[in-house]
CSV table of C-alpha atoms and ligand atoms in Angstrom, one decimal:
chain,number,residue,atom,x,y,z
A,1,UNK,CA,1.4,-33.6,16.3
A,2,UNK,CA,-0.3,-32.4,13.0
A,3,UNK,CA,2.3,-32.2,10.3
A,4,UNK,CA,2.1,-28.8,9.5
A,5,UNK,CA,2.9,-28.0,13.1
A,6,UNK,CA,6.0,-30.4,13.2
A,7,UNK,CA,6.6,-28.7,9.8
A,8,UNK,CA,6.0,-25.4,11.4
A,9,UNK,CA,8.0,-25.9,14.6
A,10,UNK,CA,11.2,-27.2,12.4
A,11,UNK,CA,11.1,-24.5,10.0
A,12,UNK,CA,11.0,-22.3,12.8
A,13,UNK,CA,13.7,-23.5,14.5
A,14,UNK,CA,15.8,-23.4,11.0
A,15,UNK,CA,14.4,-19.9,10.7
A,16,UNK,CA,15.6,-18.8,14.1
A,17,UNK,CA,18.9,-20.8,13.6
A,18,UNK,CA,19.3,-18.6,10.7
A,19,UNK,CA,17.5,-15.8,11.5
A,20,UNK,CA,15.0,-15.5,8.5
A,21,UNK,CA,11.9,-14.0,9.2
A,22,UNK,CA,9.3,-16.2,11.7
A,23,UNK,CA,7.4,-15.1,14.7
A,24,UNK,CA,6.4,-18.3,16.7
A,25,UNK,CA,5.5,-18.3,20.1
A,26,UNK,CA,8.0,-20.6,22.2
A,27,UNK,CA,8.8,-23.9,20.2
A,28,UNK,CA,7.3,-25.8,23.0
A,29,UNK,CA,3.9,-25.2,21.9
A,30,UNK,CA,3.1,-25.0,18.7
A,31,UNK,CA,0.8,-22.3,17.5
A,32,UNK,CA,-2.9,-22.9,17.4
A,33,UNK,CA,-3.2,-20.9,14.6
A,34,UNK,CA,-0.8,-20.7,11.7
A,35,UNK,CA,-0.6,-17.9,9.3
A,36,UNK,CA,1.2,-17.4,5.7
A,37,UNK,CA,1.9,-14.2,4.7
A,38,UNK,CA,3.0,-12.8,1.0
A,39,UNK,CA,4.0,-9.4,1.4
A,40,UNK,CA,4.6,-8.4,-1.5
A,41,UNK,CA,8.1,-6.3,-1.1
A,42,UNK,CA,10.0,-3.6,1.4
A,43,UNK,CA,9.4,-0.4,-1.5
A,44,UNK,CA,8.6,2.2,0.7
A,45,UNK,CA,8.7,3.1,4.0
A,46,UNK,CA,4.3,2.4,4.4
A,47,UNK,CA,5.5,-1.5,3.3
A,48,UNK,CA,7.9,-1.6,6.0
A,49,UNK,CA,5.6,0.0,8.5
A,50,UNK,CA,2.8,-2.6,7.3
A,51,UNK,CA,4.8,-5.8,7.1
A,52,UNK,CA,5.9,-4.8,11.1
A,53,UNK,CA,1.9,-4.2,11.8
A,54,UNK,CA,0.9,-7.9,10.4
A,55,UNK,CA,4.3,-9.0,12.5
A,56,UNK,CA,3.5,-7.5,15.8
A,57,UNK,CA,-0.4,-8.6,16.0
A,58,UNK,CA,0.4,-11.9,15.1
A,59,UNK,CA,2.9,-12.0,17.9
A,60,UNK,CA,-0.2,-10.4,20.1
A,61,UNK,CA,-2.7,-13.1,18.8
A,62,UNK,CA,-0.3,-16.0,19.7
A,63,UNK,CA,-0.5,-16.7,16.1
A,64,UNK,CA,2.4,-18.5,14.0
A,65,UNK,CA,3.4,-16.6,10.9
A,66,UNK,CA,4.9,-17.5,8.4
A,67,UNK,CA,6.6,-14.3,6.2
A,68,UNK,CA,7.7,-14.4,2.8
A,69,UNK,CA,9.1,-11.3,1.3
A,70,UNK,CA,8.8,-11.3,-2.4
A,71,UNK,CA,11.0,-8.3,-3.4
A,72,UNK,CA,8.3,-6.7,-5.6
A,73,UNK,CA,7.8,-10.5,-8.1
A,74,UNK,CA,4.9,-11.9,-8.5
A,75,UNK,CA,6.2,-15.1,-9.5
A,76,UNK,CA,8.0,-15.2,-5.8
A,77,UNK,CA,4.3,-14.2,-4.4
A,78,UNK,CA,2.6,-17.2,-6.2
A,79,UNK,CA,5.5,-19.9,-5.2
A,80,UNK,CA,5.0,-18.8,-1.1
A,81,UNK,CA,1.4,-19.4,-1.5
A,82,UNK,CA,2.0,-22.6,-2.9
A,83,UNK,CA,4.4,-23.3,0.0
A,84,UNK,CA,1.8,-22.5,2.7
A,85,UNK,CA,-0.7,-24.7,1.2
A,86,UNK,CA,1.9,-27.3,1.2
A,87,UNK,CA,2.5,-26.4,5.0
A,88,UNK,CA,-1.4,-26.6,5.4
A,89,UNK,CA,-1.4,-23.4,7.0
A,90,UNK,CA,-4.8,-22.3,8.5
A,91,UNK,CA,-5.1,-19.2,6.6
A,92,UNK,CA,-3.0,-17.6,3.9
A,93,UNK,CA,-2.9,-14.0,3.8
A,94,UNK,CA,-1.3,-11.7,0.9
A,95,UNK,CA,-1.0,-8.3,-0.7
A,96,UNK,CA,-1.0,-8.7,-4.6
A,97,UNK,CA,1.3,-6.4,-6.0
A,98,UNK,CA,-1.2,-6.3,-9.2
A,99,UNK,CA,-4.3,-7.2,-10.0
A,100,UNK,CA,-4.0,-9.6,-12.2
A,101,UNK,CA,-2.5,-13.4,-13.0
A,102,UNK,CA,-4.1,-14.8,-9.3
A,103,UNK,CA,-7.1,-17.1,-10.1
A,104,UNK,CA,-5.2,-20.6,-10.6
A,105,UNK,CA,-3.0,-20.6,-7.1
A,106,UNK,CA,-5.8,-19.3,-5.6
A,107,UNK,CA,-8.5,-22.0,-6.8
A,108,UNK,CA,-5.1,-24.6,-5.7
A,109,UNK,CA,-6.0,-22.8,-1.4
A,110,UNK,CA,-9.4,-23.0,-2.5
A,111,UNK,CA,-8.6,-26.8,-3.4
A,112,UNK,CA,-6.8,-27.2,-0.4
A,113,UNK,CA,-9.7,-25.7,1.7
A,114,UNK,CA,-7.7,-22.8,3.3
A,115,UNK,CA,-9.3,-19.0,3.4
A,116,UNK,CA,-7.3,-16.2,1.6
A,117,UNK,CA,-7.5,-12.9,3.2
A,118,UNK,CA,-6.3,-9.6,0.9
A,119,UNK,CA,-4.9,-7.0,2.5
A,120,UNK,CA,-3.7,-3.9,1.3
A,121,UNK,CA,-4.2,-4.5,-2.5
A,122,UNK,CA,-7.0,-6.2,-4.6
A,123,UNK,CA,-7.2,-8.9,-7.3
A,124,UNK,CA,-9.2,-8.9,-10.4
A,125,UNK,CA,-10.5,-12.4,-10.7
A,126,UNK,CA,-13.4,-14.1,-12.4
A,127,UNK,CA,-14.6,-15.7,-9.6
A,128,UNK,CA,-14.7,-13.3,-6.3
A,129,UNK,CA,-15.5,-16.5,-4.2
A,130,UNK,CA,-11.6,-17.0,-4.6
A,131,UNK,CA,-10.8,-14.9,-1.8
A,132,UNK,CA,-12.7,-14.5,1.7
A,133,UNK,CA,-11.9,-10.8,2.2
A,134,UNK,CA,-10.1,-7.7,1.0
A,135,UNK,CA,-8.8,-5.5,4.3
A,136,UNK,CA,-7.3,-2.6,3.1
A,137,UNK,CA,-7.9,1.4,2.1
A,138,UNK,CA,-10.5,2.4,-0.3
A,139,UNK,CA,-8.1,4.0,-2.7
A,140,UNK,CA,-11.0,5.5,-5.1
A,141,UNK,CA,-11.8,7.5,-1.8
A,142,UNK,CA,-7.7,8.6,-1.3
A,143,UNK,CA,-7.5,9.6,-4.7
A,144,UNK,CA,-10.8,11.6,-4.4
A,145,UNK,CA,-9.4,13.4,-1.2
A,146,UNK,CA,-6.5,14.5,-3.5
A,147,UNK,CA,-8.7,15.8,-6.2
A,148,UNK,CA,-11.0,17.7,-3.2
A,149,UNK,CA,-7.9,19.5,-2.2
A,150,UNK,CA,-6.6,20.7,-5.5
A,151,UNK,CA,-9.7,22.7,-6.0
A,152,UNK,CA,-9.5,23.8,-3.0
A,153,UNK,CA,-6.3,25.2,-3.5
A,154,UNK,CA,-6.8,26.4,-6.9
A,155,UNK,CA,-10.1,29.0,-5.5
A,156,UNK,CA,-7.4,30.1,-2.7
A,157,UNK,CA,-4.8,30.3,-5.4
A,158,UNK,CA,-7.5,32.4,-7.6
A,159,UNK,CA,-5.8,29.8,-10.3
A,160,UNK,CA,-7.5,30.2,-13.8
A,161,UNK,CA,-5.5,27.1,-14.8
A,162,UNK,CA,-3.4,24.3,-14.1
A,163,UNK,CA,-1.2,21.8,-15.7
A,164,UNK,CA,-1.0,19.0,-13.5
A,165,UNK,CA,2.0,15.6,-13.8
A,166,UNK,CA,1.1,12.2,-12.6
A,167,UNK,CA,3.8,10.3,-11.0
A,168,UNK,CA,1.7,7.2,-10.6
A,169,UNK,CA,2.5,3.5,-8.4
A,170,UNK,CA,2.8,0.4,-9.8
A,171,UNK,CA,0.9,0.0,-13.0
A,172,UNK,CA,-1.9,-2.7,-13.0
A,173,UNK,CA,-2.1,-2.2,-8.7
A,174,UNK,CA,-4.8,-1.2,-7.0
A,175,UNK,CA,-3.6,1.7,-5.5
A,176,UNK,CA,-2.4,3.0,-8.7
A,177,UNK,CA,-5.4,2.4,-10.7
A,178,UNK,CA,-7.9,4.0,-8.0
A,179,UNK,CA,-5.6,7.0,-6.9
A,180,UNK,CA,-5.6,8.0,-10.5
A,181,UNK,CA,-9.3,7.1,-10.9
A,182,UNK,CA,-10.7,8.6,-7.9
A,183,UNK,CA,-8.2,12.1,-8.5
A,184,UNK,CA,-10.0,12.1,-12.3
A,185,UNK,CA,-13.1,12.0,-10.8
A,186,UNK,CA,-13.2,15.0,-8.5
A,187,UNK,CA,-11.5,17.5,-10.9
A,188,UNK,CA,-13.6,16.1,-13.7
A,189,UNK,CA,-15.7,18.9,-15.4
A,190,UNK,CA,-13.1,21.9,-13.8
A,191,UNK,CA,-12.0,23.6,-16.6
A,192,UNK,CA,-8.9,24.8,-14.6
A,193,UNK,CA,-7.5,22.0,-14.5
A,194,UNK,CA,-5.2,20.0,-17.5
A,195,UNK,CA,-3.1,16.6,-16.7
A,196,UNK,CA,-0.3,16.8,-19.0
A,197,UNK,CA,1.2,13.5,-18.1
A,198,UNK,CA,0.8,10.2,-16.1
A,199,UNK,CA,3.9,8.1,-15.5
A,200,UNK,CA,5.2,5.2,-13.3
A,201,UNK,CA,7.1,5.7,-10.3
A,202,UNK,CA,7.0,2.2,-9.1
A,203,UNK,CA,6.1,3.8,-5.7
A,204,UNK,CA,10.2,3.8,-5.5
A,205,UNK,CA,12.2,6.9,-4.2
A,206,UNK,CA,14.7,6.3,-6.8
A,207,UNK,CA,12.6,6.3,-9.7
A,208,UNK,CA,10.2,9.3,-8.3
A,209,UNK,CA,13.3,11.3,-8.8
A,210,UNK,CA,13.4,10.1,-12.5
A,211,UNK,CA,10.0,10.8,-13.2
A,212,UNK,CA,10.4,14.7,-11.9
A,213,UNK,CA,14.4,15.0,-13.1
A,214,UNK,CA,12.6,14.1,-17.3
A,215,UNK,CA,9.0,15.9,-16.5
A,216,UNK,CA,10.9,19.3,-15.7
A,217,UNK,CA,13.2,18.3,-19.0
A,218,UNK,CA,10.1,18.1,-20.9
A,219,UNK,CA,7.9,20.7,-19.5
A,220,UNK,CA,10.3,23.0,-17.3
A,221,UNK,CA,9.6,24.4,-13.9
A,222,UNK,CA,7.1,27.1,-15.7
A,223,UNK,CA,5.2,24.0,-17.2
A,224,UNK,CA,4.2,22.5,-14.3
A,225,UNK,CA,1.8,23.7,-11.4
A,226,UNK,CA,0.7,20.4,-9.6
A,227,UNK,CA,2.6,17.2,-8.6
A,228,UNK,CA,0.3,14.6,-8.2
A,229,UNK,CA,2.8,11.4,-6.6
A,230,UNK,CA,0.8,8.2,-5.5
A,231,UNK,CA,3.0,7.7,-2.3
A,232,UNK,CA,5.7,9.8,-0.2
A,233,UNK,CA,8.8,7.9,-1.3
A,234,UNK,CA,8.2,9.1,-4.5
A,235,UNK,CA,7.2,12.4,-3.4
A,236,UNK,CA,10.7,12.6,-1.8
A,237,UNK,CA,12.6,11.5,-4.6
A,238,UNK,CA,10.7,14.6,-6.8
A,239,UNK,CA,11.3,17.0,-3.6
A,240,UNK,CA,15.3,15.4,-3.9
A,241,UNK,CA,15.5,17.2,-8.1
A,242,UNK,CA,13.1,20.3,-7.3
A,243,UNK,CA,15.2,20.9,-4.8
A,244,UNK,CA,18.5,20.9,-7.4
A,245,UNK,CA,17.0,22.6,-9.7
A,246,UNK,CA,16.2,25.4,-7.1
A,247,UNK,CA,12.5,25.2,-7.2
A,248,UNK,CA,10.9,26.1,-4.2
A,249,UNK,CA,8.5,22.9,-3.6
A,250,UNK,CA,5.2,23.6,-2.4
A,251,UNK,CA,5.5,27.3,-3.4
A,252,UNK,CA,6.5,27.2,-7.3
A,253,UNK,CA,5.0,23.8,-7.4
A,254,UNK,CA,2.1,22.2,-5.9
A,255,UNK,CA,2.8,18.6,-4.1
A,256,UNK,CA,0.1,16.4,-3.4
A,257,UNK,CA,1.2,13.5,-1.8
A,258,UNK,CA,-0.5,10.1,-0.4
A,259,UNK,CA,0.9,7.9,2.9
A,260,UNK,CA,1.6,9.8,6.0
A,261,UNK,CA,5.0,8.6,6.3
A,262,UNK,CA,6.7,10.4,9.2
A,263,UNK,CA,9.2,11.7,6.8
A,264,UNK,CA,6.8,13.1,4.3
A,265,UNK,CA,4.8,14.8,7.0
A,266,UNK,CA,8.0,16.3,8.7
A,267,UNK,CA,8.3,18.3,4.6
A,268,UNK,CA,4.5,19.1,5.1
A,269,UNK,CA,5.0,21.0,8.7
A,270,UNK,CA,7.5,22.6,6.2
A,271,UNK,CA,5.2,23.6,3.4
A,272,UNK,CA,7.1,22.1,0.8
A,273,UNK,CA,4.2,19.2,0.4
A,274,UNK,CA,0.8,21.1,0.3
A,275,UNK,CA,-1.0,17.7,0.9
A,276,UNK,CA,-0.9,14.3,2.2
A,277,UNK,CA,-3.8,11.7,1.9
A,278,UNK,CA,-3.6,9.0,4.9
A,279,UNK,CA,-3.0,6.1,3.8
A,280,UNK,CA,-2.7,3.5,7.1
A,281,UNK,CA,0.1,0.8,7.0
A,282,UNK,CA,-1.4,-0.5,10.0
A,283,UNK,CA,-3.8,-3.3,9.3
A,284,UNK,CA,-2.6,-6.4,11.1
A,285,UNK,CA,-4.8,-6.0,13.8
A,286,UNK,CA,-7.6,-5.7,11.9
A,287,UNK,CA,-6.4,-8.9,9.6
A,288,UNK,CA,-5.4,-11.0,12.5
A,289,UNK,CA,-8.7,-10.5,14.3
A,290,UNK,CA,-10.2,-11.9,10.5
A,291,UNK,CA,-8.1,-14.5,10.7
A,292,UNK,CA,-9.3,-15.1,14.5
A,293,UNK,CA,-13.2,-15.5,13.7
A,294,UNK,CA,-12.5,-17.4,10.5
A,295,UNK,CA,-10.9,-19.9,12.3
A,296,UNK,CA,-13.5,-20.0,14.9
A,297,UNK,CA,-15.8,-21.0,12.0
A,298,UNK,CA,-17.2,-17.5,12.0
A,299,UNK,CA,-18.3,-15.8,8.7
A,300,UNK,CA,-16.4,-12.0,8.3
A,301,UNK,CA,-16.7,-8.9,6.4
A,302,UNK,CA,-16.3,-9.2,2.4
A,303,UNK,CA,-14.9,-5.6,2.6
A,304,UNK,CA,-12.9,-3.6,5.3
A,305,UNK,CA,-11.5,-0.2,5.3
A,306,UNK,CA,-9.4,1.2,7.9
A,307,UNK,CA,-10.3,5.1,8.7
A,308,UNK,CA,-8.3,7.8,6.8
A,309,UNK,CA,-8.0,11.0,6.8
A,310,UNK,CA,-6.0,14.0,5.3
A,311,UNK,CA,-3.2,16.3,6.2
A,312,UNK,CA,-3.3,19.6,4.3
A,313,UNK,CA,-1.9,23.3,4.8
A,314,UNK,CA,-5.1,24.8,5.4
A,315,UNK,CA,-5.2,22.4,8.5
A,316,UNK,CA,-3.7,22.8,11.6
A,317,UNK,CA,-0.6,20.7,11.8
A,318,UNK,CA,0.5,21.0,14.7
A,319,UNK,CA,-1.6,18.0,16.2
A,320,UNK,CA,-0.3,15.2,14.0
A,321,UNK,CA,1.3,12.7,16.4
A,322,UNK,CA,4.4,10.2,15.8
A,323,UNK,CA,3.5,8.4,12.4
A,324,UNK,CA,4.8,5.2,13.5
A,325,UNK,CA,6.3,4.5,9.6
B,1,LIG,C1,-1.1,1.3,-0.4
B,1,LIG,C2,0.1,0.5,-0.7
B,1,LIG,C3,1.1,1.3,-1.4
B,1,LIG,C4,1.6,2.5,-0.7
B,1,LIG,C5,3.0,2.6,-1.1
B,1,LIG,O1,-2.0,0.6,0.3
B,1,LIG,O2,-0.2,-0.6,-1.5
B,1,LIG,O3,2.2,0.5,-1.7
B,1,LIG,O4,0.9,3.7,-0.9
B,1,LIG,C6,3.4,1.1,-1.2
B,1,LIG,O5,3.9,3.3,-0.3
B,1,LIG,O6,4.5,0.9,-2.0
């Protein structure tokens, strides 16, 4: 048996033994395919709904997987890719929590002759040949589909001007840096439209409320007519203090959210969000089936993006199904 199957089928059974996270198929055949995953953390409730996505296709594809959770560190990332290379897995798949500090572990798989698949974030790396693919959202397009809505909120609002805030995701990530790009872009050249402030949220609950609790300190209720938040956690958390300070979310202040979370869309049905760009957590079938051809010697995709949409007022809302997340 090939020593990273004995390797697999141990760690397996240790995993089981003490319930860490693996999905194997039965231990008496080992997986034909083996599959390391860095997810990157369990911030929000999209990451939870994406890590059990990767989970459940790999289970359907009879693939082994190996999870790491790295509790938002890159350092921890980097160390599990190094351990799958050690376990010689057949492809090593990750979601980079930034952009940057990738290029020497992945030039070590590259070394070690095993494909790395992206999914869900990017990496900025001088050599693209590093990686085999990037599955995930185009996030210029999510933060254009925010921007589209504003103005068209601001002609029914007959608005002459806006101050807009920026709670933003984690700074140097993907998501973060294309939300805000792709928002600038499509309000760019409206006069109406002035963004007071940008700051980090961490794409956490907690510290969404902190951004909203010191940008109504600073700039009061009357100061601020749009919430821009690059995920529904932190959109909660800001719900959480306008609704303390008695201010009527999605009346008083515009919210424009991104995700879909089930819990975001319930305050949306509400009309106390105004908007919510899709943002799919559900990529492991789309990632496994990558992970399938690849190790049938196939070539894939550079690129794939899943299909979004988005959920506004002016929609009808009463078709949205289950969320899943
Ligand atoms: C987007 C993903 C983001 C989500 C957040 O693809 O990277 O990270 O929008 C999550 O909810 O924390």
């Amino acid at each position: 048996m090939k020593l990273r199957y004995l390797i697999f089928t141990l760690l397996s059974l240790c995993l089981a033994l003490t319930a860490c996270q693996s999905t194997a198929p039965a231990a008496s055949s080992p997986p034909a395919v083996v599959v390391g995953f860095s997810q990157l953390g369990s911030e929000s409730g999209w990451r939870i709904g994406n890590t059990a996505s990767m989970e459940q296709a790999a289970k359907r594809w009879g693939f082994g997987l190996m999870l790491d959770n790295a509790n938002q560190r890159q350092d921890k990332q980097i160390a599990a890719i190094r351990s799958f290379i050690s376990y010689q897995v057949d492809v090593i798949v990750f979601s980079p929590i930034v952009e940057t500090g990738w290029d020497n572990v992945l030039r070590e798989a590259r070394q070690a002759g095993i494909p790395v698949i992206l999914t869900d974030r990017m990496v900025d790396v001088a050599d693209d040949t590093l990686y085999t693919a990037y599955i995930g959202a185009d996030f210029l397009a999510e933060g254009r589909r925010a921007g589209e809505f504003l103005i068209k909120k601001a002609d029914a609002l007959g608005a002459e001007h806006l101050n807009i805030v920026e709670i933003t995701g984690t700074e140097d990530s993907t998501p973060m840096r294309d939300r805000q790009a792709g928002f600038l872009q499509a309000i760019a050249g409206d006069g109406r439209f002035t963004v007071l402030e940008s700051i980090t949220g961490d794409f956490l609950r907690s510290k969404g409320r902190e951004c909203m609790r010191s940008l109504l300190d600073k700039y009061g209720a009357a100061g601020i007519d749009v919430v821009y938040s690059h995920n529904d956690a932190m959109t909660l958390g800001a719900l959480d203090v306008l609704d303390e300070a008695g201010i009527v979310p999605g009346r008083d202040i515009v919210l424009i959210s991104v995700d879909g979370e089930q819990a975001a869309v319930d305050e949306l049905v509400k009309g106390r969000i105004n908007c919510i760009v899709e943002c799919t957590p559900h990529l492991g079938d789309d990632v496994m089936a990558q992970v399938d051809a690849l190790t049938k010697g196939r070539t894939i995709p550079k690129t794939i993006h899943p299909e979004e949409t988005v959920f506004t007022e002016f929609d009808d809302l009463t078709g949205i199904g289950p969320r899943g997340y």
